[in-house]
XYZ file of C-alpha atoms in Angstrom:
518
model
C -37.956 19.239 -15.303
C -34.286 18.294 -15.357
C -32.230 20.119 -12.747
C -28.577 20.857 -13.280
C -26.018 19.666 -10.773
C -25.495 23.287 -9.708
C -29.182 23.647 -8.799
C -29.296 20.239 -7.159
C -26.313 21.073 -4.963
C -27.609 24.590 -4.182
C -31.124 23.377 -3.385
C -29.684 20.570 -1.297
C -27.578 23.040 0.677
C -30.549 25.408 1.110
C -32.840 22.623 2.289
C -30.274 21.373 4.782
C -29.612 24.913 6.032
C -33.322 25.736 6.450
C -34.041 22.490 8.262
C -30.992 22.977 10.472
C -31.911 26.582 11.304
C -35.521 25.623 12.059
C -34.381 22.772 14.266
C -31.901 24.961 16.133
C -34.464 27.784 16.448
C -36.993 25.400 17.960
C -34.438 24.067 20.433
C -33.140 27.525 21.381
C -36.619 29.052 21.793
C -37.709 26.099 23.889
C -34.589 26.463 26.050
C -35.253 30.202 26.481
C -38.917 29.569 27.355
C -37.993 26.898 29.890
C -35.356 29.164 31.370
C -37.850 32.022 31.840
C -40.444 29.669 33.294
C -37.894 28.087 35.630
C -36.791 31.515 36.866
C -40.403 32.515 37.501
C -41.057 29.245 39.319
C -37.939 29.681 41.445
C -38.932 33.244 42.416
C -42.461 32.182 43.332
C -41.186 29.269 45.402
C -38.716 31.514 47.233
C -41.459 34.013 48.080
C -43.812 31.203 49.039
C -41.214 29.622 51.315
C -40.646 32.897 53.163
C -44.398 33.397 53.626
C -44.891 29.855 54.925
C -42.042 30.289 57.404
C -43.561 33.577 58.639
C -46.913 31.883 59.084
C -45.396 28.971 60.993
C -43.379 31.277 63.226
C -45.926 34.011 64.044
C -49.444 32.945 63.051
C -49.639 29.214 63.561
C -51.135 29.504 67.047
C -54.481 30.576 65.571
C -56.413 28.417 63.188
C -56.215 29.057 59.481
C -59.895 30.039 59.363
C -59.396 32.571 62.172
C -56.467 34.135 60.345
C -58.585 34.467 57.229
C -61.575 35.912 59.163
C -59.312 38.381 60.968
C -57.892 39.418 57.607
C -54.361 38.591 58.624
C -52.250 39.236 55.490
C -48.869 40.036 56.940
C -47.277 36.698 56.048
C -48.183 36.923 52.318
C -48.482 40.634 51.628
C -44.880 41.031 50.346
C -45.619 39.241 47.027
C -47.154 40.724 43.900
C -48.617 37.376 42.909
C -52.223 36.327 43.252
C -52.587 34.583 46.642
C -54.955 31.827 47.658
C -55.352 30.180 51.074
C -56.782 26.681 50.880
C -57.782 24.295 53.649
C -56.829 20.652 53.812
C -60.056 19.668 52.040
C -59.085 21.703 48.989
C -61.603 24.541 49.539
C -60.371 28.025 48.725
C -60.766 30.116 51.878
C -59.335 33.315 50.427
C -58.272 34.713 47.042
C -56.450 38.027 46.820
C -58.283 39.035 43.651
C -61.615 37.602 44.722
C -61.669 34.662 42.299
C -63.313 31.606 43.745
C -62.861 28.421 41.693
C -65.700 26.032 41.170
C -66.030 23.102 43.504
C -65.231 20.579 40.761
C -62.240 22.557 39.477
C -59.022 20.634 40.051
C -55.989 22.329 41.480
C -53.096 19.997 40.534
C -50.430 21.939 42.388
C -52.523 21.961 45.577
C -53.048 18.220 45.347
C -49.325 17.740 44.847
C -48.528 20.016 47.809
C -50.873 18.126 50.120
C -49.145 14.931 49.062
C -45.503 16.041 48.808
C -45.305 19.340 50.645
C -45.105 21.563 47.578
C -46.337 21.598 43.999
C -46.232 23.508 40.705
C -48.724 23.797 37.853
C -48.730 25.750 34.605
C -51.859 26.013 32.498
C -54.848 27.986 31.229
C -57.587 29.533 33.341
C -60.765 31.322 32.409
C -59.781 34.653 33.886
C -56.340 34.911 32.209
C -55.938 34.109 28.515
C -52.132 34.202 28.797
C -52.057 31.279 31.211
C -50.771 31.124 34.743
C -48.100 29.470 36.847
C -49.223 28.369 40.309
C -46.992 27.161 43.125
C -48.326 25.742 46.386
C -46.818 24.921 49.755
C -48.332 23.490 52.929
C -48.855 25.595 56.053
C -48.071 23.931 59.350
C -49.486 24.498 62.839
C -48.251 22.468 65.793
C -46.398 20.168 63.370
C -49.613 19.406 61.528
C -50.773 20.522 58.108
C -53.156 23.399 58.554
C -53.717 24.177 54.874
C -52.040 25.291 51.659
C -50.690 28.660 50.631
C -50.838 29.185 46.859
C -49.119 31.896 44.790
C -50.345 32.442 41.214
C -48.544 34.527 38.563
C -49.758 35.433 35.095
C -47.513 34.318 32.240
C -48.212 37.438 30.180
C -44.932 39.181 30.978
C -42.898 36.006 30.705
C -44.515 35.085 27.388
C -43.868 38.576 26.028
C -40.222 38.298 27.035
C -40.010 34.856 25.436
C -41.637 36.203 22.256
C -39.203 39.110 22.144
C -36.216 36.817 22.492
C -37.759 34.399 19.981
C -38.219 37.195 17.439
C -34.581 38.120 17.902
C -33.480 34.551 17.303
C -35.811 34.246 14.305
C -34.266 37.374 12.781
C -30.804 36.003 13.455
C -31.848 32.663 11.944
C -33.229 34.417 8.863
C -30.007 36.368 8.400
C -27.995 33.188 8.854
C -30.234 31.395 6.342
C -29.861 34.139 3.720
C -26.103 34.273 4.241
C -25.922 30.492 4.074
C -27.962 30.421 0.864
C -25.590 32.913 -0.738
C -22.641 30.925 0.559
C -24.195 27.700 -0.742
C -24.308 29.124 -4.273
C -20.681 30.144 -3.924
C -19.722 26.712 -2.625
C -21.679 25.017 -5.391
C -19.723 27.101 -7.898
C -16.450 25.901 -6.371
C -17.639 22.373 -7.136
C -19.413 22.948 -10.440
C -16.870 25.199 -12.167
C -13.974 22.699 -11.882
C -16.424 19.945 -12.815
C -17.463 21.914 -15.905
C -13.840 22.296 -16.914
C -13.263 18.572 -16.441
C -16.415 17.863 -18.484
C -15.215 20.129 -21.305
C -11.825 18.419 -21.303
C -13.528 15.011 -21.382
C -15.709 16.146 -24.296
C -12.633 17.263 -26.254
C -10.958 13.949 -25.507
C -14.083 12.140 -26.683
C -13.809 14.040 -29.969
C -10.244 12.762 -30.415
C -8.137 15.598 -28.967
C -5.834 13.830 -26.531
C -3.370 16.735 -26.337
C -5.665 18.685 -24.008
C -5.168 18.284 -20.275
C -7.367 18.987 -17.265
C -5.968 21.576 -14.842
C -6.052 20.426 -11.235
C -7.533 23.187 -9.048
C -8.112 21.502 -5.698
C -6.651 18.393 -4.138
C -10.043 16.730 -3.716
C -12.223 14.215 -5.561
C -12.480 16.505 -8.606
C -8.722 17.010 -8.510
C -8.239 13.246 -8.464
C -10.735 13.019 -11.339
C -8.559 15.465 -13.295
C -5.489 13.359 -12.534
C -7.327 10.217 -13.658
C -8.508 11.904 -16.851
C -4.999 13.119 -17.646
C -3.589 9.670 -16.905
C -6.193 8.134 -19.205
C -5.230 10.557 -21.986
C -1.543 9.741 -21.502
C -2.301 6.018 -21.664
C -4.478 6.435 -24.760
C -1.764 8.475 -26.461
C 0.832 5.917 -25.459
C -1.277 3.006 -26.684
C -2.173 4.876 -29.861
C 1.527 5.423 -30.507
C 2.177 1.735 -29.805
C -0.624 0.826 -32.212
C 0.812 3.070 -34.935
C 4.283 1.684 -34.310
C 2.821 -1.807 -34.495
C 1.119 -1.066 -37.820
C 4.326 0.448 -39.167
C 6.380 -2.469 -37.862
C 4.081 -5.164 -39.167
C 3.840 -3.394 -42.525
C 7.621 -3.392 -42.734
C 7.805 -7.007 -41.568
C 5.317 -8.053 -44.233
C 6.846 -5.902 -46.957
C 10.362 -7.313 -46.488
C 9.584 -10.983 -47.315
C 7.129 -9.960 -50.028
C 9.790 -7.788 -51.663
C 12.275 -10.641 -51.450
C 9.798 -13.126 -52.924
C 8.834 -10.761 -55.722
C 12.485 -9.939 -56.516
C 13.460 -13.595 -56.769
C 10.349 -14.402 -58.779
C 11.253 -11.707 -61.317
C 14.870 -12.912 -61.405
C 13.848 -16.518 -62.030
C 11.363 -15.446 -64.709
C 14.055 -13.412 -66.502
C 16.520 -16.311 -66.351
C 13.901 -18.675 -67.742
C 13.029 -16.263 -70.526
C 16.705 -15.799 -71.461
C 17.202 -19.568 -71.567
C 14.211 -19.986 -73.884
C 15.452 -17.209 -76.171
C 18.968 -18.707 -76.282
C 17.600 -22.138 -77.058
C 15.411 -20.800 -79.873
C 18.313 -18.798 -81.411
C 20.655 -21.782 -81.225
C 18.223 -24.028 -83.096
C 17.702 -21.399 -85.772
C 21.452 -20.940 -86.303
C 21.975 -24.695 -86.533
C 19.286 -25.049 -89.201
C 20.741 -22.192 -91.298
C 24.262 -23.600 -91.113
C 23.160 -27.067 -92.174
C 21.327 -25.735 -95.241
C 24.338 -23.693 -96.358
C 26.747 -26.600 -95.886
C 24.586 -29.008 -97.852
C 24.503 -26.559 -100.774
C 28.317 -26.762 -101.034
C 29.243 -30.476 -101.184
C 32.902 -29.767 -101.923
C 33.355 -27.923 -98.686
C 31.388 -30.448 -96.600
C 34.334 -32.665 -95.861
C 36.555 -29.678 -95.150
C 34.370 -28.214 -92.368
C 33.206 -31.492 -90.835
C 36.073 -31.616 -88.397
C 35.666 -27.920 -87.448
C 31.913 -28.383 -86.866
C 32.523 -31.283 -84.500
C 34.953 -29.224 -82.464
C 32.559 -26.249 -82.291
C 29.653 -28.503 -81.305
C 31.631 -29.988 -78.461
C 32.538 -26.509 -77.187
C 28.887 -25.352 -77.413
C 27.667 -28.384 -75.478
C 30.273 -27.752 -72.781
C 29.219 -24.068 -72.477
C 25.549 -25.040 -72.363
C 26.217 -27.530 -69.574
C 28.094 -24.883 -67.570
C 25.287 -22.346 -68.082
C 22.681 -24.943 -67.120
C 24.584 -25.766 -63.933
C 24.669 -22.068 -62.954
C 20.956 -21.683 -63.724
C 20.033 -24.695 -61.594
C 21.997 -23.313 -58.642
C 20.307 -19.944 -59.130
C 16.870 -21.563 -59.266
C 17.561 -23.653 -56.159
C 18.809 -20.609 -54.241
C 15.827 -18.509 -55.283
C 13.278 -21.206 -54.466
C 14.933 -21.816 -51.096
C 14.724 -18.110 -50.244
C 11.112 -17.953 -51.439
C 10.248 -20.938 -49.245
C 11.889 -19.382 -46.174
C 10.195 -16.048 -46.747
C 6.855 -17.837 -47.128
C 7.530 -19.541 -43.799
C 8.225 -16.141 -42.263
C 4.978 -14.793 -43.653
C 3.094 -17.812 -42.354
C 4.576 -17.349 -38.875
C 3.664 -13.660 -38.860
C 0.127 -14.382 -40.035
C -0.243 -17.031 -37.321
C 0.976 -14.536 -34.733
C -1.492 -11.941 -36.008
C -4.283 -14.516 -35.851
C -3.302 -15.325 -32.262
C -3.335 -11.630 -31.468
C -6.782 -11.270 -33.043
C -8.039 -14.160 -30.916
C -6.408 -12.574 -27.876
C -8.127 -9.189 -28.213
C -11.471 -10.865 -28.974
C -11.120 -13.335 -26.059
C -11.224 -16.278 -28.455
C -7.750 -17.624 -27.758
C -8.353 -21.237 -26.764
C -6.437 -24.175 -25.320
C -6.664 -27.685 -26.803
C -5.750 -30.123 -24.059
C -3.713 -33.192 -24.839
C -1.354 -35.535 -23.058
C 2.146 -34.034 -23.212
C 5.230 -36.070 -22.347
C 7.364 -33.387 -20.751
C 10.701 -35.159 -21.091
C 10.183 -35.634 -24.826
C 8.850 -32.075 -25.082
C 11.934 -30.554 -23.432
C 14.273 -32.735 -25.503
C 12.546 -31.638 -28.733
C 12.854 -27.956 -27.850
C 16.521 -28.359 -26.962
C 17.392 -30.209 -30.194
C 15.398 -27.691 -32.251
C 17.299 -24.668 -30.943
C 20.760 -26.172 -30.462
C 21.859 -25.574 -34.108
C 20.825 -21.932 -33.914
C 22.733 -21.470 -30.659
C 25.853 -22.974 -32.239
C 25.422 -20.828 -35.335
C 25.144 -17.640 -33.250
C 28.016 -18.555 -30.924
C 25.885 -18.963 -27.787
C 26.325 -21.415 -24.924
C 22.886 -23.043 -24.717
C 22.173 -25.627 -22.041
C 19.035 -27.574 -21.157
C 18.704 -28.875 -17.597
C 16.021 -31.166 -16.196
C 15.832 -31.578 -12.430
C 14.263 -34.835 -11.354
C 11.743 -36.930 -13.237
C 9.235 -34.945 -15.282
C 5.601 -36.133 -15.318
C 3.253 -36.383 -18.271
C 0.734 -33.537 -18.093
C -2.514 -32.623 -19.809
C -2.192 -29.256 -21.525
C -1.884 -27.705 -24.983
C 1.522 -28.881 -26.154
C 1.612 -26.689 -29.265
C 0.720 -23.554 -27.315
C 3.219 -24.382 -24.588
C 5.921 -24.915 -27.199
C 4.945 -21.609 -28.817
C 5.519 -19.820 -25.507
C 8.845 -21.538 -24.747
C 10.180 -20.971 -28.275
C 9.117 -17.319 -28.173
C 10.902 -16.698 -24.866
C 14.032 -18.574 -25.988
C 13.996 -16.655 -29.273
C 14.046 -13.391 -27.318
C 16.882 -14.721 -25.153
C 18.926 -15.628 -28.252
C 18.258 -12.299 -29.969
C 19.295 -10.161 -27.014
C 22.307 -12.203 -25.918
C 25.620 -11.391 -27.649
C 28.054 -13.990 -28.987
C 29.732 -16.083 -26.278
C 26.768 -15.331 -24.018
C 24.835 -17.995 -22.128
C 21.210 -19.138 -22.258
C 19.911 -21.645 -19.700
C 16.667 -23.612 -20.056
C 15.741 -25.333 -16.789
C 12.666 -27.483 -16.088
C 11.615 -28.841 -12.700
C 8.533 -29.666 -10.647
C 7.578 -28.285 -7.240
C 4.381 -28.057 -5.224
C 2.193 -29.566 -7.921
C 3.563 -27.231 -10.600
C 5.883 -27.555 -13.566
C 8.378 -24.690 -13.528
C 10.156 -23.567 -16.712
C 13.053 -21.162 -16.105
C 14.798 -19.397 -18.978
C 17.836 -17.318 -18.021
C 20.146 -15.367 -20.321
C 23.202 -13.175 -19.874
C 22.037 -10.641 -22.436
C 21.554 -6.892 -22.330
C 18.605 -6.991 -19.925
C 15.574 -4.719 -19.825
C 15.626 -1.111 -18.540
C 13.722 -0.610 -15.291
C 11.389 1.990 -16.832
C 10.266 -0.546 -19.469
C 9.507 -3.391 -17.059
C 5.921 -2.304 -16.186
C 4.970 -2.332 -19.876
C 6.975 -5.287 -21.157
C 3.947 -7.605 -21.387
C 1.567 -5.007 -22.801
C 0.254 -5.248 -26.349
C 2.305 -3.459 -29.058
C 5.061 -2.509 -26.625
C 8.570 -2.622 -28.083
C 11.604 -1.756 -26.014
C 14.258 0.675 -27.148
C 16.632 -2.199 -27.877
C 14.089 -4.185 -29.883
C 14.708 -3.790 -33.587
C 12.674 -6.772 -34.780
C 9.254 -8.143 -33.902
C 5.899 -6.463 -33.563
C 5.491 -6.147 -29.804
C 2.720 -8.699 -29.280
C 4.710 -11.877 -28.605
C 4.994 -11.598 -24.826
C 1.391 -10.449 -24.414
C 0.245 -13.562 -26.291
C 2.555 -15.757 -24.195
C 1.209 -14.245 -20.987
C -2.391 -14.867 -22.091
C -1.660 -18.466 -23.127
C -0.111 -19.260 -19.736
C -3.036 -17.567 -17.997
C -5.452 -19.804 -19.929
C -3.420 -22.757 -18.662
C -4.089 -21.492 -15.097
C -0.406 -20.714 -14.739
C 1.759 -17.649 -14.207
C 4.256 -15.834 -16.420
C 6.868 -13.850 -14.469
C 9.732 -11.811 -15.849
C 12.753 -10.451 -13.953
C 15.534 -8.414 -15.500
C 18.497 -6.210 -14.672
C 19.807 -3.953 -17.393
C 23.283 -4.995 -18.473
C 23.149 -8.335 -16.631
C 20.413 -10.399 -18.209
C 16.825 -11.576 -17.956
C 15.022 -14.425 -16.228
C 11.589 -15.723 -17.228
C 9.747 -18.124 -14.919
C 6.695 -19.976 -16.250
C 4.564 -22.023 -13.883
C 1.732 -24.315 -14.975
C -0.219 -26.897 -12.974
C 1.229 -30.415 -13.198
C -2.162 -31.910 -14.096
C -1.716 -35.516 -15.166
C -5.348 -36.255 -15.955
C -8.264 -34.350 -17.393
C -10.489 -34.038 -20.411
C -8.496 -34.230 -23.618
C -9.914 -32.150 -26.463
């Protein structure tokens, strides 16, 4: 049988309450019983002490046996307890109710009194099914022990009082248990009902409804669970929006070069077709003119000069048209090539992203000469900086070592960061590329004086698909790929920015000079 959480909590509460009540009842009843017994013992001892003092003061001159034979009862008559007078050998000389114990019957309290001066014993006897409490005290005559005076009280009244009090506590415990059980169901509802609501919200989210939110009732674990669930829904919605924006962006990015390629392909095809049609029409006209001129021999000499002039003009026009067509073809093919390069770069970036999300992005280690690497990057981007009116400087501090890492991946990261710096830095702005070594690390610093990144976008800047408000181009996966590449190199990728002042990217990788080259 599968129990619901409500029943588990309720049954758990009930079990704990019952065990607690039983435990407390046992302790309380035992305390009450001991208290009643202690009071009875104290009363008996007080009475016994008074009787012993009376005996010592007024009856100690005669022997104990003489006092018993003369039926002297003045010193013990004031008590309602059963009284026994016992000699030093443990023989009962007198019993107020006429009970004479057997010779082998032990009297623990008497033995204790003979040894210590007084004693107490509680137990069962044959003549009282309720049990008795016996207290004993030595009698003295001429500073010697003459015998033992023993007071015995039945426990019937005390036990009845204890039972009455116990019944009262049991009733109270039962009432407390019932009230606690009812309260436990109420308390379980205060836990289960919010949990049910959270479960229903989670089920709706699992079905795809991320607009629903969990209402926080209490500021406890379930309340924090509601906050976590709502935060998860917000993040899923945010990431879903980023994914949709990414799909829209990448579709646009792919469509633009494809449209350009297709447009130029159609243009070049039309130009080629027009040239073929013109060439075919020109040949046909030439053949018709020659046949007509040969049929009229008298006019042949007359038009020869005019035909030469027209032919020269046609050749000149054809050369001019051919020159224009070649320029058009070269321009179109150049654009097609550049757009193909753009497509290739985007496909490579998408492949890197696919490897990133599937944890298959790998590093191929090779020996990289850092000085040559930095020089290559600087010379590659210098023309672009000049073209865009940016002040681009490359600085190397100290001697750079040769390291073992993935040079292509490292270059991909540096180029990506510098590309962002160029795109977000206005004309006459500055971009600095600094490389140094410190503490066994190679440190690449890229600083620009561009527009910077808003503070509210900084926590998400390296997340997949994220595009800032100022980002018009790109697909939002470049920095996430860069961060993962540097992580695979056992390095760190840090980004600092102040809106309106610029951005600084610091990349640190281990300056490993030896290792397995793949």
